[in-house]
């Protein structure tokens, strides 16, 4: 093997640790350095993960040692960081949501195209064994014609959580709440399993938390394949409950509770094919309650994509899909009208 890919981490808060561990687990990667808005947090991080501190994002991006950056800043900064990285010819991994406005999403797509760099978007739920089993079953027609696809995300985030960083709960930096921040994972998996969404009708409210963005939302969906469905997302339910995805077709129903298949009622199949490959994490109650596994998988996938000049499994076009649905839900809630999504062939 030649030179390992040099990684840099931008933003040294909570999620940056997942990236540092995921990089450390790769044979073909080395963490070169980190940078953050506060020099102190970058220094603490660098000491813990044995890397250097870059005084600024610009310094990191101009370093020849850096091939890939992990963007772990507040969501409202993802697009500007990703565009800067792409213009500096660096590949990137951006945390979810990849961006928080349509214009920002387009800026990222164009910057990747123009500069020929790979962009991966973290969407960790797609990679669980249970989700992959359900995906294959749906693709193989095991459920028949799909009829409904629903996700329930009745989560709990405390007022202290929102107060823990100034950007949380703001339109400018969080870009949304129960849907854009906490719910995006479930929404992404729902559309990944059931298929592209055609129509969105949302009701989004701030019922209990002292934040700008929604803490509670219900969304009606129509999929391009004709199925219909719902998204329920909240961060205000006590004590908070696991995410449940239920998909029904003419031949049966499957249900996923977090990363476990809890229902497999399929015509002609006698017993349940229940699957779980995870410890019982509890991100529905605890913001840090999720495994490292999928960050490891996604960073390994990006390295392979770079080495073999292919698109990452969750590239920027895939990362756009849940953001489109969520922005449509917000627009619909404001206008009290359904929003029809464009078919995803604009690029
Ligand atoms: N994949 C997941 O499940 C998951 C979980 C948590 C957070 N996230 C995402 O990760 C991102 C960060 O969340 P967090 O909880 O780690 O936030 P955090 O507040 O703990 O950390 C954010 C970090 O970004 C730094 N920062 C802010 N402005 C910066 C700038 N201009 N330049 C460089 N650094 C800057 C801050 O100093 C801080 O260190 C968010 O987009 C969030 O949605 C994803």
XYZ file of C-alpha atoms and ligand atoms in Angstrom:
391
model
C 0.000 0.000 0.000
C 1.269 3.511 -0.807
C 0.665 6.569 1.324
C -2.323 6.345 3.636
C -5.108 8.859 3.120
C -4.632 11.821 5.463
C -7.763 12.879 7.339
C -8.610 16.159 9.039
C -11.556 16.809 11.351
C -13.367 20.149 11.317
C -15.309 20.808 14.526
C -14.272 19.097 17.764
C -17.570 18.588 19.580
C -19.592 15.508 20.392
C -19.722 13.720 17.032
C -16.067 14.333 16.160
C -15.094 11.444 18.453
C -17.048 8.975 16.291
C -15.017 10.173 13.289
C -11.700 9.951 15.135
C -12.413 6.360 16.204
C -13.687 5.415 12.754
C -10.522 6.821 11.125
C -8.307 5.049 13.668
C -9.952 1.735 12.758
C -8.898 2.005 9.080
C -5.664 0.519 7.728
C -5.560 3.000 4.859
C -6.168 6.214 6.827
C -4.368 8.391 9.307
C -5.764 11.278 11.323
C -3.455 14.214 10.605
C -5.158 16.988 12.513
C -8.216 18.836 13.767
C -9.506 22.371 13.829
C -12.384 23.954 15.680
C -13.949 27.314 16.425
C -12.352 27.146 19.852
C -8.624 26.522 19.877
C -8.956 25.034 23.342
C -11.335 22.270 22.206
C -9.108 21.538 19.190
C -6.080 21.231 21.480
C -7.924 18.907 23.870
C -9.080 16.790 20.941
C -5.601 16.694 19.365
C -4.065 15.572 22.657
C -6.655 12.813 23.021
C -6.364 11.527 19.458
C -2.682 12.176 18.938
C -2.883 14.536 16.002
C -1.939 18.131 15.264
C -4.025 21.290 15.564
C -4.648 23.372 12.459
C -5.230 27.007 13.421
C -8.011 27.386 10.845
C -10.071 25.492 8.290
C -8.135 27.299 5.558
C -4.834 26.059 6.988
C -6.153 22.513 7.077
C -7.452 22.691 3.523
C -4.194 24.085 2.177
C -2.149 21.274 3.727
C -0.806 18.664 1.320
C -1.006 16.083 4.085
C -4.806 16.262 4.031
C -6.763 14.212 1.492
C -10.137 13.979 3.243
C -11.935 16.139 5.809
C -14.721 15.145 8.190
C -17.149 18.025 8.641
C -18.449 17.892 12.213
C -19.543 21.498 12.712
C -23.079 22.724 13.423
C -25.352 21.843 10.491
C -25.696 25.409 9.174
C -21.963 25.404 8.369
C -21.858 22.058 6.562
C -22.414 23.493 3.084
C -19.818 26.262 3.270
C -17.254 23.802 4.688
C -18.045 21.157 2.044
C -17.764 23.699 -0.777
C -14.454 25.000 0.606
C -13.162 21.437 0.890
C -14.231 20.539 -2.650
C -12.674 23.727 -4.063
C -9.435 22.768 -2.293
C -9.707 19.346 -4.045
C -10.269 17.520 -0.774
C -12.755 14.682 -0.456
C -15.123 14.997 2.473
C -17.437 13.208 4.876
C -20.176 15.516 6.079
C -22.351 14.823 9.080
C -26.110 14.753 8.678
C -27.948 16.807 7.530
C -25.608 17.473 4.573
C -27.074 20.992 4.386
C -30.163 22.796 5.605
C -31.444 24.719 2.570
C -32.047 23.775 -1.052
C -29.517 26.371 -2.214
C -26.852 24.940 0.088
C -27.524 21.422 -1.191
C -27.132 22.610 -4.788
C -23.886 24.412 -3.908
C -22.449 21.137 -2.593
C -23.549 19.103 -5.627
C -22.042 21.652 -8.000
C -18.786 21.942 -6.043
C -18.338 18.146 -6.103
C -19.043 18.002 -9.832
C -16.759 20.904 -10.665
C -13.840 19.609 -8.613
C -14.246 15.871 -9.138
C -14.121 15.076 -5.411
C -16.054 12.436 -3.477
C -18.516 13.563 -0.834
C -20.055 11.101 1.636
C -22.967 11.961 3.924
C -23.310 10.215 7.275
C -26.538 8.236 7.374
C -25.707 5.519 9.804
C -28.978 3.614 10.047
C -28.895 2.329 6.479
C -26.056 -0.027 7.312
C -27.577 -2.171 10.043
C -28.108 -5.849 9.322
C -31.838 -5.455 9.977
C -32.273 -2.578 7.504
C -30.271 -4.436 4.868
C -32.477 -7.548 5.308
C -35.654 -5.514 4.913
C -34.190 -3.671 1.908
C -33.414 -6.947 0.168
C -36.844 -8.388 0.986
C -38.557 -5.341 -0.521
C -36.346 -5.431 -3.617
C -37.089 -9.147 -4.032
C -40.829 -8.403 -3.928
C -41.352 -10.342 -0.685
C -43.874 -7.751 0.564
C -45.674 -7.575 -2.781
C -46.956 -4.205 -3.885
C -46.037 -1.648 -1.225
C -49.033 0.023 0.413
C -47.813 1.956 3.458
C -44.490 3.099 4.931
C -44.500 4.808 8.323
C -41.957 5.979 10.853
C -42.668 6.920 14.448
C -39.942 8.852 16.271
C -41.302 9.878 19.655
C -38.059 11.014 21.193
C -36.983 12.968 24.248
C -34.447 15.784 24.329
C -34.226 17.778 27.529
C -34.273 21.575 27.739
C -30.640 21.247 28.941
C -29.715 19.502 25.692
C -30.958 22.495 23.711
C -29.145 24.882 26.047
C -25.879 22.909 25.781
C -24.788 24.640 22.557
C -26.067 27.954 21.209
C -26.701 26.589 17.717
C -29.144 23.866 18.766
C -32.768 24.600 18.013
C -32.026 27.565 15.700
C -33.122 27.835 12.073
C -29.793 29.273 10.993
C -27.516 26.585 12.432
C -29.701 23.528 13.220
C -31.952 24.107 10.212
C -34.885 22.442 11.944
C -35.595 20.303 14.973
C -37.391 17.001 15.478
C -37.252 16.331 11.717
C -34.023 17.979 10.481
C -31.835 17.098 13.432
C -33.110 14.017 15.268
C -35.588 12.618 12.746
C -33.491 12.718 9.589
C -32.045 9.264 10.226
C -35.456 7.585 10.345
C -36.710 9.624 7.385
C -33.687 8.626 5.344
C -34.154 4.940 6.106
C -37.876 5.147 5.360
C -37.333 6.592 1.895
C -34.364 4.238 1.328
C -36.637 1.258 2.003
C -39.993 2.350 0.572
C -38.719 4.479 -2.321
C -38.642 8.079 -3.494
C -41.274 10.454 -2.164
C -43.605 12.344 -4.492
C -45.812 14.434 -2.169
C -45.377 15.793 1.341
C -47.944 17.398 3.628
C -46.601 18.486 7.000
C -47.796 20.019 10.240
C -44.803 21.195 12.293
C -45.112 22.849 15.695
C -43.016 24.074 18.595
C -45.144 22.820 21.457
C -42.945 22.634 24.546
C -39.280 23.526 24.077
C -37.939 27.073 24.090
C -36.481 26.775 20.571
C -37.128 28.385 17.179
C -37.551 25.120 15.291
C -40.212 22.402 15.551
C -40.224 20.015 18.488
C -43.205 18.053 17.143
C -44.289 17.195 13.599
C -46.635 14.935 11.662
C -46.111 14.442 7.964
C -48.202 12.656 5.343
C -46.285 11.125 2.426
C -47.149 9.796 -0.993
C -44.382 7.733 -2.564
C -43.630 7.657 -6.281
C -44.607 3.960 -6.324
C -48.122 4.853 -5.141
C -47.741 3.800 -1.496
C -48.640 6.288 1.228
C -47.186 6.844 4.672
C -46.545 9.001 7.690
C -43.696 10.487 9.670
C -44.181 11.332 13.316
C -41.283 13.147 14.892
C -40.971 14.792 18.254
C -38.298 15.524 20.834
C -40.761 16.379 23.600
C -42.281 13.047 24.570
C -41.480 11.735 28.049
C -39.722 9.361 28.526
C -38.983 8.958 24.794
C -39.590 5.801 22.789
C -37.659 3.756 20.245
C -38.001 4.543 16.555
C -40.491 2.233 14.818
C -40.643 1.798 11.054
C -43.566 -0.220 9.698
C -43.842 -1.176 6.049
C -46.810 -3.058 4.625
C -47.402 -4.523 1.215
C -49.998 -6.799 -0.340
C -48.056 -9.871 0.870
C -47.075 -8.824 4.363
C -45.758 -6.416 6.946
C -42.350 -5.833 8.482
C -41.547 -3.679 11.457
C -38.201 -2.377 12.641
C -37.801 -1.171 16.211
C -34.532 0.756 16.271
C -32.079 -1.743 14.694
C -34.145 -4.874 15.337
C -36.767 -6.506 13.133
C -39.712 -6.893 15.507
C -42.375 -8.017 13.045
C -42.043 -10.180 9.970
C -45.552 -11.224 9.001
C -45.063 -12.350 5.457
C -47.286 -14.653 3.395
C -45.797 -18.120 3.018
C -43.029 -17.507 5.552
C -43.744 -19.426 8.718
C -41.652 -17.748 11.314
C -40.167 -14.356 11.860
C -36.721 -13.616 10.500
C -35.860 -11.406 13.418
C -32.490 -9.712 13.244
C -30.474 -7.427 15.407
C -26.764 -6.802 15.224
C -26.468 -4.002 17.694
C -26.335 -3.511 21.392
C -29.418 -1.819 22.697
C -28.473 1.814 22.149
C -31.029 4.474 23.043
C -30.587 7.546 20.868
C -34.328 8.207 21.257
C -33.488 9.401 24.785
C -29.754 10.001 24.759
C -28.145 12.183 22.051
C -24.933 10.114 22.273
C -26.711 6.744 22.413
C -25.613 5.152 19.160
C -22.930 2.773 17.982
C -19.664 3.494 16.182
C -20.178 0.712 13.654
C -21.778 2.650 10.850
C -19.328 5.550 10.988
C -16.615 2.912 10.581
C -18.523 1.384 7.648
C -19.089 4.728 5.950
C -15.503 5.931 6.328
C -14.214 2.582 5.036
C -16.629 2.924 2.110
C -15.409 6.448 1.299
C -11.781 5.280 1.341
C -12.667 2.459 -1.040
C -14.633 4.892 -3.230
C -11.599 7.200 -3.447
C -9.189 4.347 -4.152
C -11.434 2.815 -6.825
C -12.888 6.020 -8.241
C -16.540 5.212 -7.575
C -19.290 7.046 -5.733
C -19.632 6.426 -1.960
C -22.722 4.407 -0.933
C -24.322 7.505 0.600
C -23.025 10.203 -1.712
C -24.234 13.780 -1.868
C -27.160 12.838 -4.115
C -28.331 10.260 -1.570
C -27.745 12.748 1.243
C -30.029 15.221 -0.519
C -33.080 12.917 -0.411
C -34.089 13.165 3.274
C -33.271 16.892 3.303
C -35.665 17.429 0.375
C -38.462 15.636 2.254
C -37.886 17.627 5.438
C -37.695 21.001 3.680
C -40.914 20.102 1.846
C -42.577 19.301 5.195
C -41.554 22.733 6.540
C -42.796 24.532 3.437
C -46.041 22.599 3.496
C -46.577 23.391 7.169
C -46.096 27.103 6.459
C -48.320 27.224 3.390
C -50.805 24.577 4.592
C -50.528 23.075 1.118
C -49.036 19.810 -0.139
C -45.563 20.085 -1.662
C -44.650 17.961 -4.682
C -41.010 16.904 -4.919
C -39.156 17.027 -8.195
C -38.081 13.657 -9.561
C -34.450 13.102 -8.623
C -33.026 13.348 -12.105
C -32.139 17.014 -12.162
C -28.427 16.158 -12.039
N -24.693 11.092 12.935
C -25.297 11.376 14.054
O -26.079 10.602 14.596
C -25.040 12.693 14.718
C -25.095 12.802 16.113
C -24.806 14.052 16.680
C -24.512 15.139 15.867
N -24.519 14.983 14.523
C -24.263 16.138 13.638
O -22.926 16.571 13.847
C -22.849 17.985 13.783
C -22.190 18.505 15.055
O -22.956 18.110 16.181
P -22.300 17.999 17.634
O -23.353 17.425 18.507
O -20.978 17.350 17.542
O -22.140 19.564 17.974
P -21.176 20.254 19.038
O -21.751 21.573 19.345
O -20.876 19.297 20.142
O -19.820 20.446 18.198
C -19.695 21.336 17.116
C -18.241 21.722 16.979
O -18.082 22.562 15.829
C -17.186 23.618 16.177
N -17.392 24.772 15.285
C -18.393 25.680 15.292
N -18.181 26.599 14.334
C -17.038 26.248 13.691
C -16.303 26.828 12.633
N -16.708 27.933 12.012
N -15.137 26.233 12.276
C -14.685 25.120 12.888
N -15.364 24.534 13.915
C -16.527 25.082 14.300
C -17.513 23.933 17.634
O -16.434 24.620 18.255
C -17.712 22.526 18.180
O -16.456 21.966 18.559
C -24.287 18.485 13.575
O -24.480 18.765 12.222
C -25.157 17.319 13.973
O -26.373 17.235 13.255
C -24.740 13.784 13.938
